[in-house]
Coordinates of C-alpha atoms and ligand atoms in Angstrom, one line a residue:
X1 CA -12.9 18.2 7.6
X2 CA -13.0 19.3 11.5
X3 CA -10.7 17.9 14.2
X4 CA -14.2 17.3 15.6
X5 CA -15.3 14.0 17.0
X6 CA -15.0 12.8 13.4
X7 CA -11.4 13.8 13.0
X8 CA -8.9 15.2 15.3
X9 CA -6.3 18.2 14.8
X10 CA -2.5 18.4 15.9
X11 CA -0.1 20.1 16.3
X12 CA 3.8 18.9 17.8
X13 CA 7.4 19.6 19.0
X14 CA 9.2 22.9 19.4
X15 CA 7.8 24.8 16.6
X16 CA 9.7 25.6 13.9
X17 CA 9.6 28.9 12.5
X18 CA 10.3 29.9 8.5
X19 CA 11.9 32.4 7.4
X20 CA 11.6 34.1 4.3
X21 CA 15.1 34.3 3.0
X22 CA 15.1 37.0 0.0
X23 CA 15.8 34.5 -2.6
X24 CA 18.4 31.3 -2.0
X25 CA 18.4 30.7 1.5
X26 CA 14.9 29.8 3.2
X27 CA 15.0 27.3 6.3
X28 CA 12.9 26.2 9.1
X29 CA 14.5 27.0 12.2
X30 CA 12.9 26.1 15.8
X31 CA 12.0 27.9 18.2
X32 CA 13.4 26.6 21.1
X33 CA 16.0 23.6 20.7
X34 CA 19.0 23.5 18.2
X35 CA 18.6 23.6 14.4
X36 CA 18.2 19.8 13.6
X37 CA 18.9 20.4 10.0
X38 CA 18.8 23.9 8.4
X39 CA 20.3 22.9 5.3
X40 CA 18.9 25.1 2.2
X41 CA 18.4 22.1 0.1
X42 CA 17.2 22.7 -3.4
X43 CA 13.5 21.7 -4.4
X44 CA 14.2 18.0 -6.0
X45 CA 13.5 19.9 -10.0
X46 CA 14.0 15.9 -11.3
X47 CA 10.7 15.2 -9.3
X48 CA 8.6 18.0 -10.3
X49 CA 9.4 17.4 -13.8
X50 CA 8.6 13.8 -13.8
X51 CA 5.1 14.0 -14.6
X52 CA 4.9 15.7 -18.1
X53 CA 1.2 16.4 -17.5
X54 CA 1.7 18.4 -14.4
X55 CA 1.4 22.5 -14.6
X56 CA 4.1 23.8 -15.6
X57 CA 6.4 23.4 -12.7
X58 CA 8.3 26.9 -11.5
X59 CA 10.4 26.7 -8.1
X60 CA 8.9 27.8 -4.6
X61 CA 11.1 30.8 -5.1
X62 CA 9.6 32.1 -8.3
X63 CA 6.0 31.6 -7.1
X64 CA 7.0 33.4 -3.6
X65 CA 7.3 31.1 -1.4
X66 CA 9.9 29.8 1.1
X67 CA 11.9 27.1 0.2
X68 CA 12.0 24.2 3.0
X69 CA 15.4 21.4 2.8
X70 CA 13.8 18.0 1.5
X71 CA 16.1 16.4 4.0
X72 CA 13.3 18.0 6.3
X73 CA 10.9 16.5 5.3
X74 CA 11.3 13.7 3.4
X75 CA 13.3 11.0 5.8
X76 CA 14.4 7.5 5.6
X77 CA 12.1 6.3 8.6
X78 CA 9.9 3.5 8.2
X79 CA 6.8 6.2 9.3
X80 CA 7.6 8.3 6.7
X81 CA 4.6 8.8 4.6
X82 CA 5.1 11.9 2.9
X83 CA 4.8 12.0 -0.5
X84 CA 6.5 13.8 -3.7
X85 CA 3.3 15.5 -4.0
X86 CA 3.2 16.9 -0.7
X87 CA 6.7 18.0 -0.1
X88 CA 6.1 20.2 -3.6
X89 CA 3.9 22.0 -2.0
X90 CA 5.6 23.2 0.9
X91 CA 6.8 27.0 1.4
X92 CA 3.8 28.0 -1.4
X93 CA 2.4 30.0 1.3
X94 CA -0.2 31.2 -0.6
X95 CA -1.9 32.9 2.2
X96 CA 1.2 35.2 2.3
X97 CA 0.6 36.4 -1.9
X98 CA -2.0 39.5 -1.7
X99 CA -3.3 38.9 -5.2
X100 CA -4.2 35.4 -4.8
X101 CA -7.8 34.4 -3.2
X102 CA -6.5 33.1 -0.3
X103 CA -4.1 35.7 0.8
X104 CA -7.0 39.1 -0.6
X105 CA -9.8 36.8 2.3
X106 CA -6.8 36.5 5.1
X107 CA -6.0 40.2 4.4
X108 CA -9.8 41.0 4.8
X109 CA -10.0 39.1 7.9
X110 CA -7.0 41.1 9.2
X111 CA -8.8 44.3 8.1
X112 CA -11.4 43.1 10.5
X113 CA -9.6 42.6 13.3
X114 CA -7.1 45.9 13.2
X115 CA -10.2 47.7 12.6
X116 CA -12.3 45.7 15.8
X117 CA -9.5 45.6 18.2
X118 CA -6.8 48.2 17.1
X119 CA -3.0 46.8 17.9
X120 CA -4.4 44.0 19.5
X121 CA -3.7 41.3 17.5
X122 CA -0.5 39.8 17.0
X123 CA -0.1 38.3 13.9
X124 CA 2.0 35.4 13.0
X125 CA 1.2 33.7 8.9
X126 CA 5.3 32.2 9.0
X127 CA 5.2 30.0 11.3
X128 CA 6.9 26.3 9.9
X129 CA 4.4 23.5 9.2
X130 CA 6.7 20.8 10.8
X131 CA 5.8 20.7 14.0
X132 CA 5.8 17.6 16.8
X133 CA 3.0 15.2 17.7
X134 CA 3.5 16.8 21.2
X135 CA 2.1 20.3 19.6
X136 CA -0.1 18.8 17.1
X137 CA -1.9 16.3 19.3
X138 CA -1.1 16.5 22.5
X139 CA -1.0 20.3 24.1
X140 CA -4.0 20.8 22.6
X141 CA -5.4 17.8 24.4
X142 CA -6.4 15.9 21.1
X143 CA -6.6 11.8 22.7
X144 CA -4.3 9.6 22.3
X145 CA -6.3 7.0 20.4
X146 CA -7.9 10.2 18.3
X147 CA -8.2 8.6 14.5
X148 CA -6.5 12.0 13.6
X149 CA -3.0 10.6 15.1
X150 CA -3.1 7.8 12.3
X151 CA -0.8 7.2 9.6
X152 CA -4.1 7.0 7.5
X153 CA -4.9 11.1 8.0
X154 CA -1.9 12.7 9.2
X155 CA 2.1 13.1 7.3
X156 CA 4.6 12.1 9.8
X157 CA 8.0 12.9 9.2
X158 CA 8.9 10.8 11.6
X159 CA 7.5 9.0 15.2
X160 CA 7.7 12.7 17.1
X161 CA 7.0 15.3 13.9
X162 CA 4.2 15.7 11.2
X163 CA 2.8 18.3 9.2
X164 CA 0.3 20.3 11.4
X165 CA -2.9 18.9 10.6
X166 CA -4.2 22.6 12.0
X167 CA -3.2 25.4 12.7
X168 CA -4.4 24.8 16.4
X169 CA -1.1 23.3 17.1
X170 CA 0.7 26.2 17.7
X171 CA -1.8 27.8 20.7
X172 CA -0.1 26.5 23.4
X173 CA 3.3 27.6 22.5
X174 CA 2.2 30.6 21.9
X175 CA 0.2 30.9 24.8
X176 CA 3.2 29.7 26.9
X177 CA 5.6 32.8 25.4
X178 CA 3.0 35.1 26.3
X179 CA 0.6 36.1 24.0
X180 CA -2.9 36.8 24.7
X181 CA -4.6 38.3 21.0
X182 CA -3.0 36.7 18.4
X183 CA -4.5 35.5 14.6
X184 CA -1.8 31.9 13.3
X185 CA -2.1 31.2 9.5
X186 CA -0.7 28.7 8.1
X187 CA -0.8 25.9 5.3
X188 CA -2.2 22.1 6.9
X189 CA -1.6 18.8 5.6
X190 CA -4.4 15.8 5.7
X191 CA -4.5 12.9 4.0
X192 CA -7.8 12.9 2.8
X193 CA -10.0 11.9 -0.3
X194 CA -10.7 13.4 -3.8
X195 CA -13.0 15.4 -4.3
X196 CA -13.9 19.6 -5.7
X197 CA -13.8 20.6 -2.6
X198 CA -10.8 18.2 -0.7
X199 CA -7.0 19.2 -0.9
X200 CA -4.6 17.3 1.1
X201 CA -3.1 20.5 1.4
X202 CA -5.4 23.7 2.4
X203 CA -4.8 26.9 4.8
X204 CA -6.4 27.3 8.3
X205 CA -6.7 30.7 10.1
X206 CA -6.6 30.6 14.3
X207 CA -7.3 32.9 16.7
X208 CA -7.1 33.3 20.2
X209 CA -8.2 36.0 22.9
X210 CA -6.9 36.0 26.3
X211 CA -9.0 37.4 29.2
X212 CA -8.0 38.7 32.8
X213 CA -10.4 38.7 36.1
X214 CA -10.6 41.9 35.5
X215 CA -12.4 42.1 32.2
X216 CA -15.3 39.6 33.5
X217 CA -16.1 40.7 36.9
X218 CA -17.9 44.2 36.7
X219 CA -19.8 42.1 34.0
X220 CA -21.7 40.1 36.2
X221 CA -21.3 36.8 34.4
X222 CA -19.3 34.1 35.1
X223 CA -16.1 33.6 33.1
X224 CA -17.2 30.8 30.7
X225 CA -20.0 32.6 29.9
X226 CA -18.0 36.0 29.3
X227 CA -15.5 34.5 27.1
X228 CA -18.8 32.2 25.0
X229 CA -20.3 35.5 24.4
X230 CA -17.6 37.7 23.5
X231 CA -16.4 35.3 21.0
X232 CA -19.8 34.9 19.4
X233 CA -20.3 38.9 19.2
X234 CA -16.4 38.7 17.6
X235 CA -17.6 36.2 15.2
X236 CA -20.5 36.9 14.2
X237 CA -19.1 40.5 13.0
X238 CA -16.6 38.9 10.7
X239 CA -19.1 36.7 9.6
X240 CA -21.3 40.2 8.5
X241 CA -17.6 41.7 7.3
X242 CA -17.1 38.5 5.0
X243 CA -20.3 38.2 4.0
X244 CA -22.4 41.2 4.4
X245 CA -25.8 41.4 6.6
X246 CA -25.9 37.2 6.6
X247 CA -28.7 35.0 8.8
X248 CA -26.3 33.4 10.9
X249 CA -26.9 29.8 13.4
X250 CA -24.7 28.2 16.5
X251 CA -24.6 25.0 16.6
X252 CA -22.8 23.0 19.7
X253 CA -20.4 20.4 19.1
X254 CA -17.3 18.9 19.6
X255 CA -13.3 19.7 20.0
X256 CA -10.9 18.6 22.2
X257 CA -9.1 22.2 23.2
X258 CA -12.4 23.9 23.6
X259 CA -15.7 23.5 26.1
X260 CA -18.2 24.6 24.8
X261 CA -17.3 24.4 21.4
X262 CA -19.3 26.0 19.1
X263 CA -19.4 26.1 15.3
X264 CA -20.9 28.8 13.2
X265 CA -23.1 28.6 10.5
X266 CA -24.2 31.0 8.2
X267 CA -27.3 31.4 5.2
X268 CA -25.5 31.8 2.4
X269 CA -26.9 30.9 -1.4
X270 CA -29.7 29.2 -0.1
X271 CA -27.8 26.9 1.8
X272 CA -26.2 26.5 5.3
X273 CA -22.6 27.0 5.3
X274 CA -20.4 25.9 7.9
X275 CA -17.9 28.4 8.5
X276 CA -16.0 27.8 11.6
X277 CA -14.9 26.1 14.6
X278 CA -14.3 27.8 18.0
X279 CA -15.1 27.8 21.7
X280 CA -14.1 28.5 24.7
X281 CA -10.5 27.1 25.6
X282 CA -9.8 24.1 28.2
X283 CA -8.5 25.3 31.2
X284 CA -6.5 22.6 31.0
X285 CA -4.2 24.5 28.0
X286 CA -4.5 27.8 30.2
X287 CA -3.0 26.4 33.6
X288 CA -0.4 24.3 31.1
X289 CA 0.7 27.9 29.6
X290 CA 0.7 29.1 33.1
X291 CA -2.2 30.9 33.0
X292 CA -4.4 29.7 35.7
X293 CA -6.3 32.8 36.7
X294 CA -7.3 33.4 32.9
X295 CA -10.1 31.7 30.2
X296 CA -10.0 32.4 27.0
X297 CA -11.5 31.9 23.1
X298 CA -10.0 30.3 20.4
X299 CA -11.6 29.8 16.7
X300 CA -10.6 28.3 13.7
X301 CA -11.4 28.4 9.7
X302 CA -10.8 27.0 6.7
X303 CA -9.4 29.8 4.3
X304 CA -10.7 27.4 1.3
X305 CA -13.8 27.0 1.7
X306 CA -14.9 30.3 2.5
X307 CA -13.1 31.5 -0.5
X308 CA -14.6 29.4 -2.5
X309 CA -17.9 30.4 -1.5
X310 CA -16.8 34.8 -1.8
X311 CA -15.1 34.1 -5.4
X312 CA -17.4 31.4 -6.6
X313 CA -14.1 29.0 -7.4
X314 CA -15.6 25.8 -8.0
X315 CA -12.5 23.3 -7.3
X316 CA -10.5 23.3 -4.9
X317 CA -7.1 22.5 -7.2
X318 CA -7.6 25.8 -8.9
X319 CA -5.8 27.7 -6.1
X320 CA -3.1 25.9 -7.2
X321 CA -3.3 27.0 -10.6
X322 CA -0.6 29.3 -12.2
X323 CA -2.0 29.2 -15.1
X324 CA -3.0 33.0 -16.0
X325 CA -6.1 32.6 -16.5
X326 CA -6.9 31.8 -13.4
X327 CA -4.7 34.4 -11.3
X328 CA -5.0 36.9 -13.5
X329 CA -8.6 38.0 -12.0
X330 CA -7.7 38.4 -8.5
X331 CA -6.4 41.9 -6.9
X332 CA -5.2 43.0 -3.9
X333 CA -7.8 43.9 -1.3
X334 CA -11.0 43.1 -4.4
X335 CA -12.9 40.1 -1.9
X336 CA -15.3 38.2 -3.6
X337 CA -14.7 39.6 -7.2
X338 CA -16.6 36.5 -9.1
X339 CA -14.5 34.5 -10.4
X340 CA -15.5 33.3 -14.8
X341 CA -14.2 30.0 -15.8
X342 CA -12.5 30.9 -18.5
X343 CA -13.4 27.1 -20.1
X344 CA -14.5 23.9 -18.7
X345 CA -13.1 20.6 -20.0
X346 CA -14.2 17.8 -20.5
X347 CA -13.8 15.3 -17.5
X348 CA -12.8 11.4 -18.4
X349 CA -14.1 8.6 -16.3
X350 CA -12.5 5.5 -15.4
X351 CA -13.6 3.0 -13.2
X352 CA -11.4 0.3 -11.5
X353 CA -12.2 -3.0 -8.7
X354 CA -10.7 -4.9 -7.0
X355 CA -10.5 -7.0 -3.7
X356 CA -10.1 -4.9 -0.7
X357 CA -7.6 -6.4 2.2
X358 CA -7.9 -5.7 5.8
X359 CA -5.2 -2.2 5.7
X360 CA -7.2 -1.2 2.7
X361 CA -8.2 3.0 2.9
X362 CA -9.7 5.2 0.8
X363 CA -7.0 7.4 2.2
X364 CA -4.2 5.4 0.2
X365 CA -6.2 5.0 -2.3
X366 CA -6.6 8.6 -3.0
X367 CA -2.5 9.2 -2.2
X368 CA -1.9 6.7 -4.9
X369 CA -3.8 8.6 -7.0
X370 CA -2.5 11.4 -6.7
X371 CA 1.1 10.5 -7.0
X372 CA 0.2 9.1 -10.3
X373 CA -2.6 11.8 -12.2
X374 CA -1.1 15.2 -9.4
X375 CA -4.1 17.6 -10.1
X376 CA -6.1 16.1 -13.2
X377 CA -7.2 13.5 -10.7
X378 CA -10.2 15.5 -10.1
X379 CA -12.9 12.7 -7.8
X380 CA -12.5 9.3 -6.8
X381 CA -15.7 8.0 -5.9
X382 CA -16.4 4.6 -3.9
X383 CA -19.5 3.5 -7.0
X384 CA -19.4 -0.3 -5.8
X385 CA -19.2 -2.2 -2.6
X386 CA -20.3 -5.8 -1.9
X387 CA -18.9 -8.4 0.3
X388 CA -19.4 -12.6 -1.1
X389 CA -20.2 -15.2 0.7
X390 CA -16.8 -16.2 1.3
X391 CA -16.0 -12.9 2.9
X392 CA -14.1 -11.1 0.4
X393 CA -15.3 -7.3 -0.3
X394 CA -14.9 -5.7 -3.4
X395 CA -15.0 -2.0 -4.2
X396 CA -15.3 -0.3 -7.6
X397 CA -13.9 3.1 -7.7
X398 CA -14.5 5.7 -10.2
X399 CA -12.2 8.0 -10.8
X400 CA -12.4 11.2 -12.8
X401 CA -9.8 12.9 -14.5
X402 CA -9.9 16.4 -16.0
X403 CA -7.8 19.5 -15.7
X404 CA -8.3 23.0 -14.9
X405 CA -6.4 24.1 -18.1
X406 CA -7.0 21.7 -21.4
X407 CA -8.3 19.0 -22.8
X408 CA -6.4 15.4 -21.8
X409 CA -5.7 13.3 -24.9
X410 CA -6.9 9.7 -24.5
X411 CA -3.4 8.1 -24.6
X412 CA -2.4 10.1 -21.5
X413 CA -5.5 9.2 -19.6
X414 CA -5.4 5.3 -20.4
X415 CA -1.4 5.8 -19.2
X416 CA -2.3 7.5 -15.9
X417 CA -5.2 4.1 -15.5
X418 CA -2.7 1.8 -16.5
X419 CA -0.5 3.6 -13.9
X420 CA -2.9 3.5 -11.1
X421 CA -4.2 0.0 -11.7
X422 CA -0.4 -1.1 -11.4
X423 CA 0.1 0.5 -8.6
X424 CA -3.1 0.2 -6.5
X425 CA -2.0 -3.6 -6.8
X426 CA 1.7 -3.8 -6.0
X427 CA 1.5 -0.7 -3.1
X428 CA -2.1 -1.4 -1.4
X429 CA -1.6 -5.3 -1.9
X430 CA -5.3 -5.7 -3.4
X431 CA -6.7 -8.1 -5.7
X432 CA -7.9 -6.1 -9.8
X433 CA -10.6 -7.6 -10.8
Ligands
LIG501 N1 -8.4 22.8 14.9 C1 -9.9 22.9 14.0 C2 -10.0 21.8 13.0 O1 -8.7 21.7 12.3 C3 -10.5 23.9 14.1 C4 -11.0 24.6 15.6 C5 -12.0 24.2 16.5 C6 -9.5 25.3 15.9 C7 -12.2 25.3 17.4 C8 -10.2 26.3 17.0 C9 -11.4 25.8 18.1 O2 -9.2 26.4 18.2 O3 -11.4 26.6 19.2 O4 -10.9 21.8 12.4

């Protein structure tokens, strides 16, 4: 979901950098303030192994990521809403694996920028996903009452820090540090629904380019038009690099951090596909970064969304699979190799109905389901919704359970569903029907 009108994007606090420390040590290193907790605590392997139906768990380091301390994320704070399922994904850094579709796509985008603008763009792909509310939201002018700031949409560590919900969270700080051409790639986190294209962790790439008066003055057009034209040319070139000669269209839209703002769509496999959001950076962001005489453009794109189309990957959960039948199909530098499903295991559907209360949200329900079923939860779909004469509202959700890797037994699904029913009742305070 784009942080547009419907869903904001965010960033906060003095940014933290992840350092990949050869084997055992890895830290969240604060950028400018002293480290809160840089201890290299081990992953909660007991929690990771708790659910016997999850795919075999290897440590983040074995898988090629970095380690983030549990105490840096799972705080005993009333605002903390980060579950184990999310903590276990932190530091996985799929975008830094050259053989993984997300890493292959990132490298292909780098290739485009390196060819079109040799030695121009600084690349960051190891910035810590723990950011301040200020970085995530305030610095990119997300309004105080924007829905994306809510606990329902964003993972809060405490009242001042969050798991970044977009890579735009790093824009302001990098501008302040003097970078004028940069690409930021990273994992981002959003509380969300469950279906084949939504997962609470995904990857984005942000691009920013700053211009000086010299750049536009000779052109005869105003600074904003100059930046917008350059932006469109750059991104059309990128779309051609990734998708070949495709038809494209620009849609006017809204983002808090750009004006004008656009979305790029391409016509691919007989459908219009939204590729990215972008625009001319709000002058206020540049001003606060000490760049009053400049103009800039910025874009943000979701890597999973594009990789699903380019590699024919039918379900977003597959990106997290360590099953060799998935991982062995991709190699470094091979963009767009079509994924061959190794087998399709049957889904199992279970319905759950309850009277909702005022605080009920679908995101909270999905969090409960993911907490119990993990990646076995394929979809949670509202199939019935009515309000009776007394004003009580009932929802019925159909949960699809399916493993990407094997057949599930009736017994295990029944146990999952039983636990879901129990926790939906106890954690969400709704009345089962
Ligand atoms: N941050 C936006 C999102 O997550 C994407 C985006 C849109 C980034 C426009 C940008 C931009 O830098 O200019 O939905």
